Amino acid sequence: MNAPPSSPAARAATQPDRSLGKPLTGWRLRLYTIIFEADTVAGRRFDQALLLLIVLSVVMVIIDSVPTLPTSVSRVFDVAEWGFTALFTLEYVLRLLCVQKPLVYARSFFGVIDLLSILPTWLALLVPELHVFIDVRVLRLLRMFRVLKLTGYVAEYTQLGLALKASRRKILVFLSFVLMVALIMATVMYVVEGPANGFTSIPTAMYWAVTTMTTVGFGDITPKTDLGRLVSSVMMLLGWGILAVPTGIVTTEMANLRGRPPTPTTRTCQNCLTEGHSPAARYCLHCGSALPEYLRD
Amino acid sequence: MNAPPSSPAARAATQPDRSLGKPLTGWRLRLYTIIFEADTVAGRRFDQALLLLIVLSVVMVIIDSVPTLPTSVSRVFDVAEWGFTALFTLEYVLRLLCVQKPLVYARSFFGVIDLLSILPTWLALLVPELHVFIDVRVLRLLRMFRVLKLTGYVAEYTQLGLALKASRRKILVFLSFVLMVALIMATVMYVVEGPANGFTSIPTAMYWAVTTMTTVGFGDITPKTDLGRLVSSVMMLLGWGILAVPTGIVTTEMANLRGRPPTPTTRTCQNCLTEGHSPAARYCLHCGSALPEYLRD
Amino acid sequence: MNAPPSSPAARAATQPDRSLGKPLTGWRLRLYTIIFEADTVAGRRFDQALLLLIVLSVVMVIIDSVPTLPTSVSRVFDVAEWGFTALFTLEYVLRLLCVQKPLVYARSFFGVIDLLSILPTWLALLVPELHVFIDVRVLRLLRMFRVLKLTGYVAEYTQLGLALKASRRKILVFLSFVLMVALIMATVMYVVEGPANGFTSIPTAMYWAVTTMTTVGFGDITPKTDLGRLVSSVMMLLGWGILAVPTGIVTTEMANLRGRPPTPTTRTCQNCLTEGHSPAARYCLHCGSALPEYLRD
Amino acid sequence: MNAPPSSPAARAATQPDRSLGKPLTGWRLRLYTIIFEADTVAGRRFDQALLLLIVLSVVMVIIDSVPTLPTSVSRVFDVAEWGFTALFTLEYVLRLLCVQKPLVYARSFFGVIDLLSILPTWLALLVPELHVFIDVRVLRLLRMFRVLKLTGYVAEYTQLGLALKASRRKILVFLSFVLMVALIMATVMYVVEGPANGFTSIPTAMYWAVTTMTTVGFGDITPKTDLGRLVSSVMMLLGWGILAVPTGIVTTEMANLRGRPPTPTTRTCQNCLTEGHSPAARYCLHCGSALPEYLRD
C-alpha cells in the first residue's frame, strides 16, 4: 500500500505522479459510484438490497440448521442457496471490474470476506464431502461483517468504535489482570475441590473461574466442599468488584465522547479504497490520486 | 388524525374551523374531567380507585393460576372476575360517552388496551373453550400499562422515558451489534460442540449465546469439550465488555438529564386526546380545538 | 414521641418546660455516657467489646447450624449461648436504668431489637419445643443491625444512606416498572411454556422472570420450546437494559455526593434518644431537653 | 526497615550516616541495573525474558494438570520443570548477590515469592510424597505476581491501583454491609427452605446468598417452596441494587482519576529496594542512601 504523503500540501503536489490512471469513466464510474458509495440515491438502494440479501441468506443458514426441518423446505433452501451464491459471485466480479486496482480490493479486509462468503458453496461442488461442507459454511456468516461497512454512517457505531479504541490499552491490561486472578483462583479450586468434584484439570478450573467471575454461573461445575464454597464466595465478591472496572471504563469513555460530532461518509477512493472523503474533496486523502466525480444521482 | 398547524399562531387562527363542536357541558364535562384528568381531587380519586381495581384483578389472575388452589376459592374468583369485568366495561362505555370523538379514543393506544382488557371474559361466554380462554386472559394483564398513564406525574418516569428515547438510536445500533456477535458465536459453538452436546441447531445456540452474553447462564446447555469451553470463556469476557455499553449509555443519559425540570400534567384534549396541557391553556396544542374549562374541584 | 418545635429559637424557648427532669448524675450519667455514646474512650471501648460479643454470638449460631458438628462442641455452644444471653440481658437492663425515660428506649428501633435478641433463649426455657426454638433463634441475628449504629461515624455509610435516600422515589418507581415487566413476561412464558415445562403457575413464572431479569439465572426452571427460548432471549436483553438503570441511578447519586462532608457523632439525648449532637451542644435538637455533660474521659 | 526522615531536607542531611556502604561497583552494579531496573535496554530485555520463562513455566503446570496427557509429554515436562527451577534458582542467587542488604530483599514481598516459587520442586527431592508435591506446586503460580512489578510502567495499572486504594475504606464498609445482608438472607432461607431443600446449614445458605446476590446463580442449590422463591426474588432485586454500588464507586473513582499523569519508573534503591526514583535522583527518597548511577546502556 502506498505510504501517505506527510501533509495535505505534499499530497496534492505528488498526486498526478502517484495516480495510476485517470478516474474511471462511463459505466464503470457509474457502477463504482453505486457499489462503493452510499451517499447517492442509487448507492443507498444498492446497499439496502445487498443488506436484505445477506440477512435473508444468513436467516436461511440459521433455519437450515434446525434438525426437525422437513426435507421439502431443505430442498427449496438448497436452490435458494445457489441463487444467493450466484448473486454474491456476480457482485464480487463487478466489484473487481470497477475499481482501478482489483488486487488492492481483493486483498482488503472486505475483499477477503466477500470471497470467503461465496467460496464454500463453490468448493462443495468439487469436494462433496458433507461434513467439511457444514464446517466451512459457517464462514459465510462472516459476510455479516460487511454490514458494518454500511453502518459507517451511523454516528453511534463510530462513537462505539472510538470508545473501544480509546480504551484499547486499558482493556488489554485489565484482561491480563483478570486472567491472572482467574488462573490463581482456578489453581486454588483445583487443589481444594479436586477432580472428584468436577475440577478435572486447571484448564477446566479456569473455565469455571471465568464463568464465576463474569457472574455467568452455568452451574455445570460447582464447589461441593465447604472450603471450596468459601473460596468461591470470596471469588464472586472479588469478581464483581473486578468486573465493575470495564463498566467504569466504558462509562467514562462514553461521557467523554459526548459532544464530539462524528462526520462519516462513504465516498471511496478508487485507487486505495480509503473511505470517508467529504463531498467537496477532489483528491484521496490517503494516496493522493484523483477521486471520481461525486454524483448525487 | 389532524396534522398539527405549523406554528402556535397558525394553530390559534385555524382553531375555530377545526374544532368539531363546542366543549362538552354539564355531566359529560364533569365526567370527562374526572375520568381523563388527574389534576383535580375527583380525578385523582377516580384514578386511584381504578388503579386499585386493576391491581386486585391482576393479583386474582395470578393467584388463580396456582394449580393447588382449592375449588371454593376458584369459584369466588370466577364471580369476582365477572364483577371486575362489569366495572371495567362500565368505565369503557363512560369513556366513550364523554369524549367528543369516541372513535379517536377507541383507536388510541389506551382505548385499544381498555377494550382488550374486557373482551376475553365476554368472548368466553360465546366460545366456552377452556384453553382459548386461558390463552386470551393473558391480554388482560396489558391493562396494567394503563397505570403508566397515571404515573405521567411522577417526574422519574418521565426522566426514564426521556433517557430511553434519547438513546433510542444508540440502543438499536447496539442491539444489532450484539445480535451479530451472538450469531457468530452461536455458529462457532454449533460447529465446535455440535448437536451431541446440546447445541442442536443454530437458533438453540443463539439462545445459549444470549444467555451467556447477558451473564444469565441458565446452565441447561453448557459446553462439554475443551475447545468449546475456551471459546465460551472468551465469549463471557467479551460479553461482559459489550454489555457494559448499555450501562454506560444509561448512566451518561441519566447524568445529563439531571436538572431538567419535567412538568407533566394530565389535562387532556377532548378532540384528539393529547395530554399535558398547562392549567392556563385554552386551546389544544396539537389539534387547536378549544379545551374544556379546567376545574380544580 | 414529642413533636419537634418548629424552629431552633422556639425549641430553645420551650425547652425548660419540656425537659422531664435534670440530666442524670453520678454512676447513671457515667454509665449513660459509656453505653449510649461512642465519642469518649470508655464509650468506644464498650462499643468495640459489644461488637465483638455480637459477632462471636452470631458466628456461634452459624457454626451450630452445621449438621456434622460433634455433640461435644454443640454442648459447649449451648453453655456459651447462655453466657451471651446473660451478658446481653444485663446490658439491656443497664440501658433501661440509665436513660431518663426507659419506655422511649424500649419502644425505639434498637430497643425492640435488643429485646428480641435475648427473648428467644429465655422463651425456650418455658416452651422447650425444638422447632419453634430454631425458628425464633433467627431473630437474634437482627442484633447485627445494632452494629450499624456504631458505624454512624464511618463517613461512607452515611454517604451510602444519603445516596439511597436521595434516590428513594426513583427506586420505587423503577421497582414497580420492573415488577410490571416481570409480570407480563411471566404470563407470556406461562402461556408459551406451560406447567409441563416447569412454569407451573404465574407466581412460579414470576420467580423465573426475576431470576432471568436480574441475570442470576439459576437454571432450575428453563424454557424448553423454541418460542419460549426466543421470548426469554428478548427478555434477557431487555432485562439487562432495564437493570442498567439502578446502576445509573447509584453512579449518578455517588458522583453528586462527592465533596459533601458528613459530620456524624453519637452523643445521644437521654430524653428522646436522638443521636448526632455536636460536642458543643447543650440542649437536644429534637426535644429540647438539656443534654448530659459531654465527658471526654 | 529504616524509618524515613521527616522531610527531604532532613533526609539529605542524614544520608551519609544511614547509608551502609558505597553503591556497588563493577559487575555487581551492572548486574543490579539489569535485574532490578527496567528502564535500560539490558534491564528491559532481562525482564522480558524472565516474563516469558514465567509464562512458559506456568503454562506447563496448567497443561500438566490435564489427566489425559500422554506419559511421554509428562516426562518432557518433568525435565523442563527442572530446567525452569534451575534458572529461577540462579536468578534468585544473583538477586541476593547484587543488592547491598540481601536480607532486606529476602524479606521483601517479591523476595519471599521468588523463594516460594522455587522451593516446592527442591523440597519434593527430600520428601517425595506425591500429594504434598501437587499441593505445593500451586504456590509457584504466585510467581505470576512478579509480572505486576514489570507493569509498573503501564499507566493504566497504576491508575487501577490508585482507584482501588482511594476506595479502600469505602469498599471495606460496603463488603461488611453486603456480608450482613447475606447473613440475614441466608438465615431466613435456612429457616424457610430447610435442610430438605439443600440449605443444609447457615454457611451453605450464605454460599447460596452470595451466589444469588452477585447474580452468579449456579443453580446447585435453589429454593423449592413458594415462600422461599418469593424471598429469593426480593433478594435478587435487592442484590442487584446493592451490587450497583461498587460499579458506582469504581466509575466515580475512574472519572476522578482521569487527567492525573502517572509517572512510574523502576529505578530501585540498593539499600531498601524502594522503586520509582526519577532518572535525575541521586539519593533514595525512602532511606536516603546514595543511588547507583543510572546507566542507560
XYZ file of C-alpha atoms in Angstrom, chain A:
297
model
C 0.000 0.000 0.000
C 1.269 3.492 -0.825
C 2.645 5.442 2.093
C 0.564 8.582 2.635
C 2.397 11.887 1.980
C 3.419 13.781 5.075
C 0.985 16.709 4.654
C -2.076 17.635 2.578
C 0.081 20.074 0.622
C 2.692 17.448 -0.195
C -0.099 15.070 -1.044
C -1.643 17.475 -3.557
C 1.779 18.039 -5.165
C 2.680 14.405 -5.637
C -0.727 13.260 -6.692
C -0.510 13.395 -10.501
C 2.505 11.054 -10.348
C 1.029 8.692 -7.818
C -2.308 8.234 -9.552
C -2.097 5.108 -11.684
C -4.539 6.393 -14.259
C -7.467 8.685 -14.732
C -10.649 8.045 -12.802
C -12.843 5.521 -14.499
C -15.484 6.806 -16.892
C -18.758 5.607 -18.415
C -20.500 2.559 -16.985
C -17.534 1.647 -14.748
C -17.631 5.027 -12.982
C -21.399 4.743 -12.682
C -21.148 1.169 -11.309
C -18.373 2.223 -8.955
C -20.490 5.014 -7.513
C -23.364 2.623 -6.935
C -21.406 -0.254 -5.427
C -18.760 1.501 -3.344
C -20.520 4.690 -2.273
C -23.691 5.025 -0.284
C -24.300 8.788 -0.283
C -26.172 8.783 -3.606
C -29.724 7.516 -4.098
C -28.636 4.604 -6.298
C -25.794 3.667 -3.969
C -28.088 3.682 -0.976
C -30.609 1.453 -2.742
C -27.907 -0.997 -3.788
C -26.581 -1.233 -0.232
C -30.073 -1.727 1.176
C -30.801 -4.511 -1.321
C -27.450 -6.150 -0.559
C -28.106 -5.926 3.182
C -31.504 -7.582 2.686
C -29.947 -10.391 0.614
C -27.241 -11.008 3.238
C -29.781 -11.128 6.077
C -32.054 -13.467 4.049
C -29.133 -15.740 3.241
C -27.983 -15.799 6.888
C -31.522 -16.456 8.155
C -31.708 -19.374 5.707
C -28.482 -20.854 7.058
C -29.853 -20.493 10.596
C -33.174 -22.177 9.815
C -31.434 -24.856 7.737
C -29.578 -25.983 10.884
C -32.798 -26.984 12.651
C -32.858 -30.820 12.565
C -36.669 -31.086 12.506
C -36.928 -29.132 9.220
C -38.973 -31.006 6.542
C -36.955 -32.299 3.574
C -39.023 -30.255 1.092
C -38.051 -26.985 2.782
C -34.465 -28.151 2.894
C -34.546 -28.686 -0.883
C -36.001 -25.211 -1.504
C -33.218 -23.805 0.660
C -30.591 -25.641 -1.366
C -31.866 -23.964 -4.537
C -32.080 -20.536 -2.853
C -28.567 -21.121 -1.543
C -27.341 -21.403 -5.136
C -29.272 -18.280 -6.109
C -27.652 -16.290 -3.317
C -24.214 -17.627 -4.170
C -24.704 -16.667 -7.860
C -25.771 -13.133 -6.910
C -22.897 -12.636 -4.478
C -20.426 -14.017 -7.038
C -21.727 -11.555 -9.677
C -21.385 -8.752 -7.129
C -17.811 -9.817 -6.351
C -16.857 -9.826 -10.059
C -18.433 -6.381 -10.589
C -16.520 -5.016 -7.607
C -13.270 -6.311 -9.142
C -14.177 -4.789 -12.532
C -14.992 -1.253 -11.464
C -12.014 -0.413 -9.248
C -8.736 0.754 -10.703
C -6.598 -1.758 -8.829
C -8.569 -5.007 -8.390
C -5.748 -6.581 -6.380
C -5.923 -3.899 -3.685
C -9.622 -4.634 -3.292
C -9.080 -8.405 -3.345
C -6.565 -8.131 -0.535
C -8.547 -5.635 1.556
C -10.493 -6.800 4.626
C -13.891 -6.762 2.935
C -12.454 -8.175 -0.282
C -11.260 -11.278 1.543
C -14.596 -11.614 3.402
C -16.551 -11.189 0.142
C -14.541 -14.026 -1.386
C -14.834 -16.238 1.693
C -18.607 -15.776 1.714
C -19.000 -17.345 -1.744
C -16.164 -19.876 -1.715
C -17.717 -22.622 0.500
C -20.678 -23.276 -1.808
C -18.443 -23.471 -4.894
C -15.861 -25.684 -3.190
C -18.588 -28.091 -2.120
C -19.081 -28.838 -5.853
C -15.571 -30.202 -6.221
C -15.232 -31.825 -2.805
C -18.721 -33.049 -1.980
C -17.932 -34.253 1.487
C -20.823 -33.350 3.703
C -19.020 -32.689 6.985
C -16.453 -30.374 5.512
C -19.266 -28.500 3.769
C -21.094 -27.832 7.005
C -17.906 -26.775 8.736
C -16.974 -24.273 6.042
C -20.491 -22.905 5.533
C -20.038 -21.192 8.890
C -17.588 -18.795 7.276
C -20.446 -17.425 5.182
C -21.756 -15.807 8.312
C -18.685 -13.614 8.324
C -20.396 -11.914 5.391
C -22.447 -10.196 8.062
C -19.411 -8.129 8.937
C -19.895 -6.400 5.614
C -22.947 -4.909 7.197
C -20.664 -2.947 9.474
C -19.362 -1.125 6.429
C -22.816 0.207 5.701
C -23.191 1.480 9.203
C -20.222 3.763 8.759
C -22.864 6.492 8.640
C -24.468 5.720 11.889
C -22.783 8.087 14.260
C -23.272 5.740 17.189
C -21.187 2.932 15.685
C -18.364 5.394 15.162
C -18.758 6.531 18.753
C -18.645 2.941 19.979
C -15.567 2.245 17.882
C -13.839 5.365 19.184
C -14.674 4.493 22.787
C -13.295 0.977 22.381
C -10.186 2.202 20.559
C -9.528 4.871 23.185
C -9.650 2.207 25.919
C -7.701 -0.430 23.950
C -4.584 -0.447 26.139
C -6.601 -0.157 29.343
C -8.686 -3.145 28.278
C -5.648 -5.281 27.467
C -4.019 -4.535 30.817
C -7.321 -5.260 32.532
C -7.803 -8.556 30.683
C -4.311 -9.795 31.607
C -5.053 -8.902 35.237
C -8.378 -10.772 35.124
C -6.710 -13.821 33.560
C -4.032 -13.788 36.279
C -6.645 -13.687 39.043
C -8.676 -16.380 37.247
C -5.600 -18.619 36.964
C -4.723 -18.312 40.661
C -8.353 -18.900 41.675
C -8.588 -21.860 39.290
C -5.455 -23.434 40.785
C -6.716 -22.936 44.324
C -10.071 -24.525 43.433
C -8.325 -27.372 41.574
C -6.392 -28.178 44.749
C -9.314 -27.622 47.132
C -12.042 -29.424 45.206
C -10.035 -31.792 43.009
C -11.040 -33.955 40.050
C -13.628 -35.835 42.127
C -15.851 -32.728 42.306
C -15.657 -31.818 38.610
C -12.489 -29.715 38.644
C -10.710 -32.293 36.459
C -7.797 -30.066 35.362
C -6.525 -26.496 35.692
C -7.940 -25.505 32.245
C -11.358 -26.814 33.350
C -10.981 -24.911 36.619
C -10.104 -21.766 34.635
C -13.276 -22.181 32.567
C -15.143 -22.394 35.868
C -13.297 -19.349 37.228
C -14.192 -17.235 34.183
C -17.794 -18.485 34.403
C -17.896 -17.381 38.036
C -16.050 -14.066 37.765
C -18.206 -12.856 34.874
C -21.250 -13.831 37.015
C -22.489 -16.155 34.254
C -22.529 -19.148 36.620
C -23.662 -22.045 34.431
C -23.670 -24.471 37.322
C -22.278 -27.429 35.341
C -19.269 -27.389 37.688
C -19.857 -26.249 41.270
C -17.897 -26.464 44.515
C -19.040 -29.298 46.785
C -16.783 -28.902 49.841
C -17.263 -26.226 52.486
C -13.791 -24.782 51.875
C -14.434 -24.681 48.137
C -17.674 -22.817 48.721
C -15.923 -20.304 50.977
C -13.209 -19.719 48.375
C -15.743 -19.296 45.587
C -17.864 -16.929 47.713
C -14.805 -14.711 48.134
C -14.137 -15.065 44.429
C -17.645 -13.995 43.415
C -17.464 -10.813 45.504
C -13.961 -10.171 44.148
C -15.100 -10.962 40.617
C -17.929 -8.471 40.797
C -15.574 -5.797 42.050
C -13.062 -6.520 39.288
C -15.678 -6.606 36.567
C -17.063 -3.264 37.687
C -13.901 -1.884 36.095
C -14.843 -2.329 32.393
C -18.224 -0.771 33.150
C -16.339 2.139 34.667
C -14.014 2.368 31.659
C -16.848 2.318 29.112
C -18.988 4.784 31.071
C -16.092 7.213 31.490
C -15.188 6.981 27.808
C -18.807 7.465 26.753
C -19.169 10.524 28.967
C -16.015 11.879 27.328
C -17.111 11.155 23.768
C -20.340 13.126 24.139
C -20.339 16.243 22.037
C -17.681 15.216 19.526
C -19.574 15.351 16.203
C -18.657 12.343 14.059
C -18.865 13.078 10.311
C -18.561 9.813 8.381
C -19.161 9.473 4.631
C -18.782 6.501 2.288
C -17.126 8.237 -0.685
C -14.353 5.780 -1.548
C -11.040 6.214 -3.378
C -10.859 4.003 -6.486
C -7.125 3.557 -6.065
C -6.611 2.536 -2.422
C -10.253 2.080 -1.297
C -9.925 4.557 1.608
C -13.379 5.755 2.706
C -14.735 8.925 4.285
C -13.887 11.667 1.787
C -16.005 14.795 2.058
C -18.331 15.575 -0.922
C -16.124 18.586 -1.763
C -12.831 16.593 -1.847
C -11.126 16.207 -5.222
C -8.178 14.009 -4.238
C -7.835 10.965 -1.947
C -6.575 11.955 1.477
C -4.636 8.701 1.800
C -2.911 8.053 -1.575
C -3.463 11.410 -3.290
C -4.975 10.020 -6.517
C -7.861 11.907 -8.122
C -11.280 10.937 -6.791
C -14.085 10.086 -9.250
C -16.689 12.843 -9.601
C -19.248 12.860 -6.765
C -22.605 12.006 -8.375
C -25.675 12.804 -6.312
C -27.841 10.838 -8.839
